[in-house]
Short mmCIF file of C-alpha atoms in Angstrom, two decimals:
data_model
loop_
_atom_site.label_atom_id
_atom_site.label_comp_id
_atom_site.label_asym_id
_atom_site.label_seq_id
_atom_site.Cartn_x
_atom_site.Cartn_y
_atom_site.Cartn_z
CA MET T 1 7.59 28.59 -8.61
CA GLN T 2 5.07 30.64 -10.57
CA LYS T 3 7.21 30.39 -13.71
CA GLN T 4 7.12 26.58 -13.44
CA SER T 5 3.38 26.61 -12.49
CA ILE T 6 4.21 24.81 -9.26
CA CYS T 7 1.40 24.46 -6.72
CA LEU T 8 1.91 26.53 -3.57
CA HIS T 9 1.85 24.20 -0.55
CA PRO T 10 4.26 23.42 2.35
CA LYS T 11 6.17 20.57 0.68
CA ASN T 12 6.90 22.62 -2.44
CA PHE T 13 7.79 25.71 -0.36
CA THR T 14 10.32 23.57 1.55
CA LEU T 15 11.74 22.12 -1.67
CA TRP T 16 12.31 25.46 -3.34
CA TYR T 17 13.43 27.27 -0.19
CA GLU T 18 16.19 24.67 0.19
CA PHE T 19 17.04 25.08 -3.51
CA PHE T 20 17.56 28.83 -3.20
CA ALA T 21 19.34 28.44 0.14
CA GLU T 22 21.86 26.18 -1.67
CA ARG T 23 22.34 23.96 1.40
CA ASN T 24 21.82 20.66 -0.41
CA PRO T 25 24.11 20.18 -3.45
CA GLY T 26 22.35 16.99 -4.55
CA LEU T 27 18.94 18.66 -4.52
CA ASN T 28 20.28 21.67 -6.44
CA ARG T 29 21.86 19.48 -9.12
CA THR T 30 18.62 17.52 -9.56
CA LEU T 31 16.43 20.60 -9.92
CA GLU T 32 18.92 22.45 -12.14
CA GLU T 33 19.09 19.49 -14.53
CA LEU T 34 15.30 19.33 -14.75
CA ILE T 35 15.00 23.08 -15.32
CA GLU T 36 17.67 22.97 -18.05
CA THR T 37 15.92 20.13 -19.87
CA THR T 38 12.62 22.08 -19.58
CA GLU T 39 10.96 19.04 -18.01
CA ILE T 40 7.61 19.94 -16.48
CA LEU T 41 7.95 20.09 -12.71
CA ASP T 42 4.40 19.14 -11.79
CA ASP T 43 3.21 18.25 -8.28
CA GLU T 44 4.00 14.57 -8.74
CA ARG T 45 7.59 15.22 -9.87
CA CYS T 46 8.17 17.71 -7.05
CA GLY T 47 6.71 15.18 -4.60
CA GLU T 48 9.15 12.50 -5.76
CA ILE T 49 12.10 14.88 -5.33
CA PHE T 50 10.83 15.99 -1.90
CA ASP T 51 10.49 12.37 -0.71
CA ARG T 52 13.98 11.57 -1.99
CA TYR T 53 15.67 14.41 -0.12
CA PHE T 54 13.39 15.13 2.86
CA GLY T 55 11.24 12.02 3.44
CA ASN T 56 13.61 10.49 6.01
CA ARG T 57 13.99 13.85 7.78
CA LEU T 58 10.23 14.13 8.29
CA GLU T 59 10.01 10.53 9.46
CA SER T 60 12.80 11.17 11.95
CA ALA T 61 11.08 14.32 13.21
CA VAL T 62 7.83 12.46 13.83
CA ILE T 63 9.67 9.62 15.57
CA GLU T 64 11.52 12.11 17.78
CA GLN T 65 8.28 13.91 18.65
CA SER T 66 6.56 10.60 19.40
CA GLY T 67 9.49 9.57 21.59
CA GLN T 68 9.16 12.78 23.62
CA MET T 69 5.42 12.20 24.07
CA TYR T 70 6.09 8.60 25.13
CA GLU T 71 8.68 9.79 27.65
CA ARG T 72 6.22 12.29 29.13
CA SER T 73 3.55 9.59 29.44
CA MET T 74 6.00 7.26 31.18
CA GLN T 75 7.11 10.02 33.56
CA ASP T 76 3.50 10.68 34.48
CA VAL T 77 2.87 6.98 35.07
CA MET T 78 6.01 6.61 37.19
CA HIS T 79 5.03 9.68 39.23
CA SER T 80 1.58 8.21 39.81
CA LEU T 81 3.05 4.85 40.80
CA GLY T 82 5.38 6.61 43.25
CA GLU T 83 2.50 8.49 44.87
CA THR T 84 0.42 5.31 45.08
CA ASP T 85 3.32 3.37 46.57
CA SER T 86 3.75 6.05 49.25
CA LYS T 87 0.04 6.09 50.08
CA THR T 88 -0.09 2.28 50.10
CA ALA T 89 2.73 2.23 52.69
CA LYS T 90 0.86 4.83 54.76
CA TYR T 91 -2.35 2.77 54.53
CA SER T 92 -0.50 -0.39 55.57
CA SER T 93 1.02 1.44 58.54
CA ALA T 94 -2.41 2.76 59.56
CA LEU T 95 -3.96 -0.74 59.43
CA LYS T 96 -1.13 -2.09 61.57
CA ASP T 97 -1.66 0.71 64.10
CA PHE T 98 -5.43 0.01 64.22
CA SER T 99 -4.70 -3.68 64.71
CA ASN T 100 -2.39 -2.95 67.64
CA GLN T 101 -4.91 -0.66 69.28
CA ILE T 102 -7.67 -3.29 68.97
CA ALA T 103 -5.32 -5.91 70.41
CA ASP T 104 -4.68 -3.64 73.41
CA GLY T 105 -8.35 -4.03 74.29
CA HIS T 106 -9.58 -0.48 74.01
CA ARG T 107 -13.19 -1.55 73.36
CA GLU T 108 -14.55 1.94 73.97
CA ARG T 109 -12.59 3.14 70.94
CA TRP T 110 -13.58 0.37 68.53
CA GLN T 111 -16.25 2.45 66.83
CA GLU T 112 -13.79 5.29 66.40
CA LEU T 113 -11.15 2.89 65.04
CA VAL T 114 -13.58 1.27 62.58
CA THR T 115 -14.59 4.70 61.31
CA ALA T 116 -10.94 5.65 60.88
CA VAL T 117 -10.21 2.37 59.03
CA LEU T 118 -13.14 2.96 56.68
CA GLU T 119 -11.91 6.51 55.95
CA GLU T 120 -8.38 5.32 55.21
CA THR T 121 -9.81 2.56 52.99
CA ARG T 122 -11.91 5.12 51.11
CA LEU T 123 -8.85 7.30 50.53
CA MET T 124 -6.88 4.29 49.31
CA SER T 125 -9.73 3.30 46.99
CA ASP T 126 -9.80 6.83 45.53
CA GLU T 127 -6.06 6.68 44.95
CA ALA T 128 -6.38 3.31 43.22
CA PHE T 129 -9.12 4.75 41.00
CA ARG T 130 -6.92 7.71 40.04
CA LEU T 131 -4.04 5.37 39.25
CA ARG T 132 -6.24 3.19 37.05
CA LYS T 133 -7.43 6.30 35.20
CA ARG T 134 -3.88 7.52 34.62
CA LEU T 135 -2.76 4.11 33.44
CA LYS T 136 -5.73 3.95 31.07
CA ASN T 137 -4.87 7.40 29.68
CA ALA T 138 -1.22 6.40 29.29
CA LYS T 139 -2.23 3.21 27.49
CA SER T 140 -4.45 5.21 25.14
CA GLU T 141 -1.65 7.71 24.42
CA ILE T 142 0.85 4.94 23.74
CA SER T 143 -1.62 3.22 21.38
CA GLU T 144 -2.04 6.50 19.49
CA LEU T 145 1.73 6.91 19.28
CA LYS T 146 2.12 3.38 17.92
CA GLU T 147 -0.54 4.06 15.30
CA THR T 148 1.11 7.36 14.35
CA LEU T 149 4.49 5.70 13.96
CA HIS T 150 2.93 2.88 11.94
CA ASN T 151 1.21 5.37 9.62
CA VAL T 152 4.37 7.45 9.19
CA ARG T 153 6.36 4.33 8.42
CA LYS T 154 3.72 3.17 5.93
CA GLU T 155 3.55 6.57 4.23
CA SER T 156 7.34 6.74 3.97
CA LEU T 157 7.30 3.43 2.06
CA THR T 158 4.27 4.09 -0.16
CA ASP T 159 4.01 5.94 -3.46
CA PRO T 160 1.35 8.60 -2.79
CA LEU T 161 -0.08 8.59 -6.32
CA THR T 162 -0.53 4.88 -6.99
CA GLY T 163 -0.64 3.43 -3.47
CA VAL T 164 1.97 0.77 -4.27
CA ALA T 165 5.38 0.57 -2.60
CA ASN T 166 7.83 3.36 -3.45
CA ARG T 167 11.47 3.15 -4.53
CA LYS T 168 12.71 3.27 -0.92
CA SER T 169 10.49 0.32 0.00
CA PHE T 170 11.65 -1.56 -3.09
CA ASP T 171 15.33 -1.05 -2.25
CA VAL T 172 14.83 -2.22 1.35
CA ARG T 173 12.80 -5.30 0.33
CA LEU T 174 15.17 -6.23 -2.48
CA ALA T 175 18.14 -6.20 -0.08
CA GLU T 176 16.19 -8.40 2.37
CA LEU T 177 15.19 -10.89 -0.34
CA ILE T 178 18.69 -11.10 -1.81
CA GLY T 179 20.01 -11.92 1.67
CA SER T 180 17.28 -14.50 2.22
CA SER T 181 17.86 -16.04 -1.20
CA ALA T 182 21.57 -16.44 -0.51
CA ALA T 183 20.97 -17.92 2.96
CA LYS T 184 18.23 -20.37 1.97
CA GLY T 185 19.11 -21.07 -1.65
CA GLU T 186 15.68 -19.95 -2.83
CA PRO T 187 15.06 -18.37 -6.25
CA LEU T 188 14.19 -14.70 -6.59
CA ALA T 189 12.77 -13.13 -9.73
CA LEU T 190 12.40 -9.49 -10.71
CA VAL T 191 10.02 -8.04 -13.29
CA MET T 192 10.65 -4.52 -14.58
CA CYS T 193 7.61 -2.93 -16.25
CA ASP T 194 7.43 0.22 -18.37
CA ILE T 195 4.23 1.80 -19.75
CA ASP T 196 4.41 2.02 -23.53
CA HIS T 197 4.36 5.49 -25.13
CA PHE T 198 3.56 7.13 -21.80
CA LYS T 199 5.13 10.50 -22.72
CA LYS T 200 3.08 10.72 -25.92
CA PHE T 201 -0.02 9.81 -23.95
CA ASN T 202 0.74 12.56 -21.43
CA ASP T 203 1.31 15.11 -24.17
CA ARG T 204 -1.98 14.20 -25.85
CA PHE T 205 -4.32 13.80 -22.88
CA GLY T 206 -2.61 15.80 -20.12
CA HIS T 207 -0.99 14.96 -16.80
CA GLN T 208 -4.25 14.23 -14.98
CA MET T 209 -5.00 11.42 -17.41
CA GLY T 210 -1.39 10.35 -17.07
CA ASP T 211 -1.90 10.07 -13.31
CA GLN T 212 -5.03 8.01 -13.96
CA VAL T 213 -2.98 5.64 -16.12
CA LEU T 214 -0.33 5.26 -13.41
CA ARG T 215 -3.01 4.44 -10.83
CA LEU T 216 -4.58 1.93 -13.21
CA VAL T 217 -1.26 0.19 -13.82
CA GLY T 218 -0.48 0.11 -10.11
CA ALA T 219 -3.89 -1.41 -9.30
CA THR T 220 -3.59 -3.94 -12.15
CA LEU T 221 -0.18 -5.12 -10.97
CA MET T 222 -1.37 -5.34 -7.35
CA GLY T 223 -4.33 -7.43 -8.48
CA GLY T 224 -2.04 -9.92 -10.19
CA ILE T 225 0.31 -10.79 -7.32
CA LYS T 226 -0.04 -12.75 -4.11
CA GLY T 227 1.64 -13.60 -0.83
CA GLU T 228 5.03 -11.97 -0.31
CA ASP T 229 5.26 -10.55 -3.83
CA LEU T 230 5.90 -6.80 -3.96
CA VAL T 231 4.81 -4.19 -6.50
CA ALA T 232 6.72 -0.90 -6.42
CA ARG T 233 6.78 2.25 -8.47
CA TYR T 234 10.41 2.36 -9.50
CA GLY T 235 10.28 5.85 -11.00
CA GLY T 236 8.20 7.81 -13.51
CA GLU T 237 6.22 5.31 -15.59
CA GLU T 238 8.36 2.34 -14.56
CA PHE T 239 7.23 -0.28 -12.04
CA ALA T 240 9.01 -3.25 -10.49
CA VAL T 241 7.62 -6.55 -9.22
CA LEU T 242 9.60 -8.75 -6.82
CA LEU T 243 8.70 -12.44 -6.88
CA PRO T 244 10.38 -14.38 -4.05
CA ARG T 245 10.64 -18.18 -4.32
CA THR T 246 9.76 -17.97 -8.02
CA ARG T 247 11.77 -19.58 -10.83
CA LEU T 248 12.39 -17.85 -14.16
CA ALA T 249 9.79 -19.78 -16.18
CA ASP T 250 7.10 -19.12 -13.57
CA ALA T 251 8.10 -15.45 -13.31
CA CYS T 252 7.79 -15.09 -17.09
CA THR T 253 4.32 -16.62 -16.88
CA VAL T 254 3.33 -14.15 -14.15
CA ALA T 255 4.71 -11.27 -16.25
CA GLU T 256 2.69 -12.39 -19.26
CA GLN T 257 -0.46 -12.59 -17.14
CA LEU T 258 0.17 -9.06 -15.86
CA ARG T 259 0.68 -7.80 -19.41
CA GLN T 260 -2.57 -9.38 -20.54
CA ARG T 261 -4.51 -8.04 -17.54
CA LEU T 262 -3.48 -4.49 -18.41
CA SER T 263 -4.04 -4.80 -22.16
CA GLU T 264 -7.62 -5.91 -21.49
CA LYS T 265 -8.38 -2.68 -19.58
CA ARG T 266 -10.11 0.23 -21.29
CA LEU T 267 -9.51 3.71 -19.91
CA VAL T 268 -12.14 6.43 -20.22
CA GLN T 269 -11.53 10.16 -19.77
CA LYS T 270 -13.86 11.11 -16.92
CA SER T 271 -14.46 14.69 -18.03
CA THR T 272 -15.54 13.80 -21.57
CA GLY T 273 -16.42 10.11 -21.41
CA GLN T 274 -14.01 9.61 -24.33
CA SER T 275 -12.22 6.27 -24.53
CA VAL T 276 -8.45 6.64 -24.70
CA GLY T 277 -7.99 3.09 -25.89
CA ARG T 278 -5.70 0.37 -24.61
CA ILE T 279 -2.85 0.90 -22.21
CA THR T 280 0.03 -1.51 -22.71
CA MET T 281 3.37 -2.11 -21.07
CA SER T 282 6.60 -3.91 -21.83
CA LEU T 283 8.15 -6.19 -19.24
CA GLY T 284 11.61 -7.61 -18.61
CA VAL T 285 12.22 -10.57 -16.30
CA ALA T 286 15.43 -11.72 -14.62
CA LEU T 287 16.34 -14.41 -12.10
CA LEU T 288 18.87 -13.58 -9.38
CA ARG T 289 22.22 -15.27 -9.94
CA PRO T 290 24.30 -16.62 -7.03
CA GLY T 291 26.36 -13.82 -5.50
CA GLU T 292 24.83 -11.18 -7.79
CA GLN T 293 24.61 -7.60 -6.55
CA ALA T 294 21.30 -5.73 -6.53
CA CYS T 295 22.43 -3.20 -9.16
CA ASP T 296 23.49 -5.96 -11.59
CA PHE T 297 20.25 -7.85 -10.98
CA ILE T 298 18.19 -4.75 -11.78
CA GLN T 299 20.36 -3.98 -14.82
CA ARG T 300 19.71 -7.42 -16.33
CA ALA T 301 15.95 -7.06 -15.81
CA ASP T 302 16.14 -3.56 -17.35
CA THR T 303 18.07 -4.92 -20.35
CA ALA T 304 15.35 -7.53 -20.84
CA LEU T 305 12.74 -4.76 -20.58
CA TYR T 306 14.37 -2.73 -23.35
CA ALA T 307 14.65 -5.87 -25.47
CA ALA T 308 10.85 -6.14 -25.14
CA LYS T 309 10.50 -2.49 -26.22
CA ASP T 310 12.88 -2.97 -29.15
CA GLY T 311 10.91 -6.07 -30.13
CA GLY T 312 7.73 -4.06 -30.65
CA ARG T 313 6.48 -3.27 -27.11
CA ASP T 314 3.46 -4.83 -25.33
CA ARG T 315 5.44 -8.00 -24.71
CA VAL T 316 7.57 -9.88 -22.17
CA SER T 317 11.28 -10.55 -22.54
CA CYS T 318 13.16 -12.87 -20.19
CA ALA T 319 16.86 -12.47 -19.44
CA PRO T 320 18.96 -15.59 -20.09
#
């Protein structure tokens, strides 16, 4: 880890412990290939690999823990309800007994009976108060669990650097939209976006500025979509935009608007105040064909993207 200048924190410890333990062949192949190609394994790259191999495991662990907490809360509530039910039956029996004694005409004992009724009522009121308190606590705990699960789910589907959807979220949403498109006969467009000369930019200005560029691109794409559209970081400097119920011509127009929005931005290096100039990207657009598989759909959009790069970059190419 020191040789690769990898930050020392729990996620990276887990990643490299599993690598040396050789318990995950896929993980080992990925890391070995990166080491052999001398690619810099910075925090962002390690984070992507960690999410790919361990993200679901962490999500499952949190869900399991939340389920155990929920079960304990429910057991406590059921125990309280059982106690209250028992005491309610006892209270009902006591009232019936008092009623019978009054009906028997024991007037000299009425004061004593009234006092006893009031005491039983007080005890029942206390029990009801305790039950309400326990139910309130259980409700609060369950609300916290729901929020925790929501946050874990959101984090598992979000790229931590840019804040847009991650590859996992993209894959899930694409499958949903392909199914919906087939069922309803609605068009579905995909825009693949790649930042121009990103590696050269990274080499010149450093990875922190590279991260700043990725965040800028993510924010620019998010600002140019609406409704059910989805922006995702597909990997590295490549982004994907899903446009449901959008025909090819309209998708190409959206892609051109996104390209222009980014090219109008000017990025400044915070530490020096130096302008780093324009950031541009190339975009490829494809429309889902009837019966087309997700991998073929993505491949056609990617082919259009590389046609845009071959055509001079900073442009949009639409697949036929």
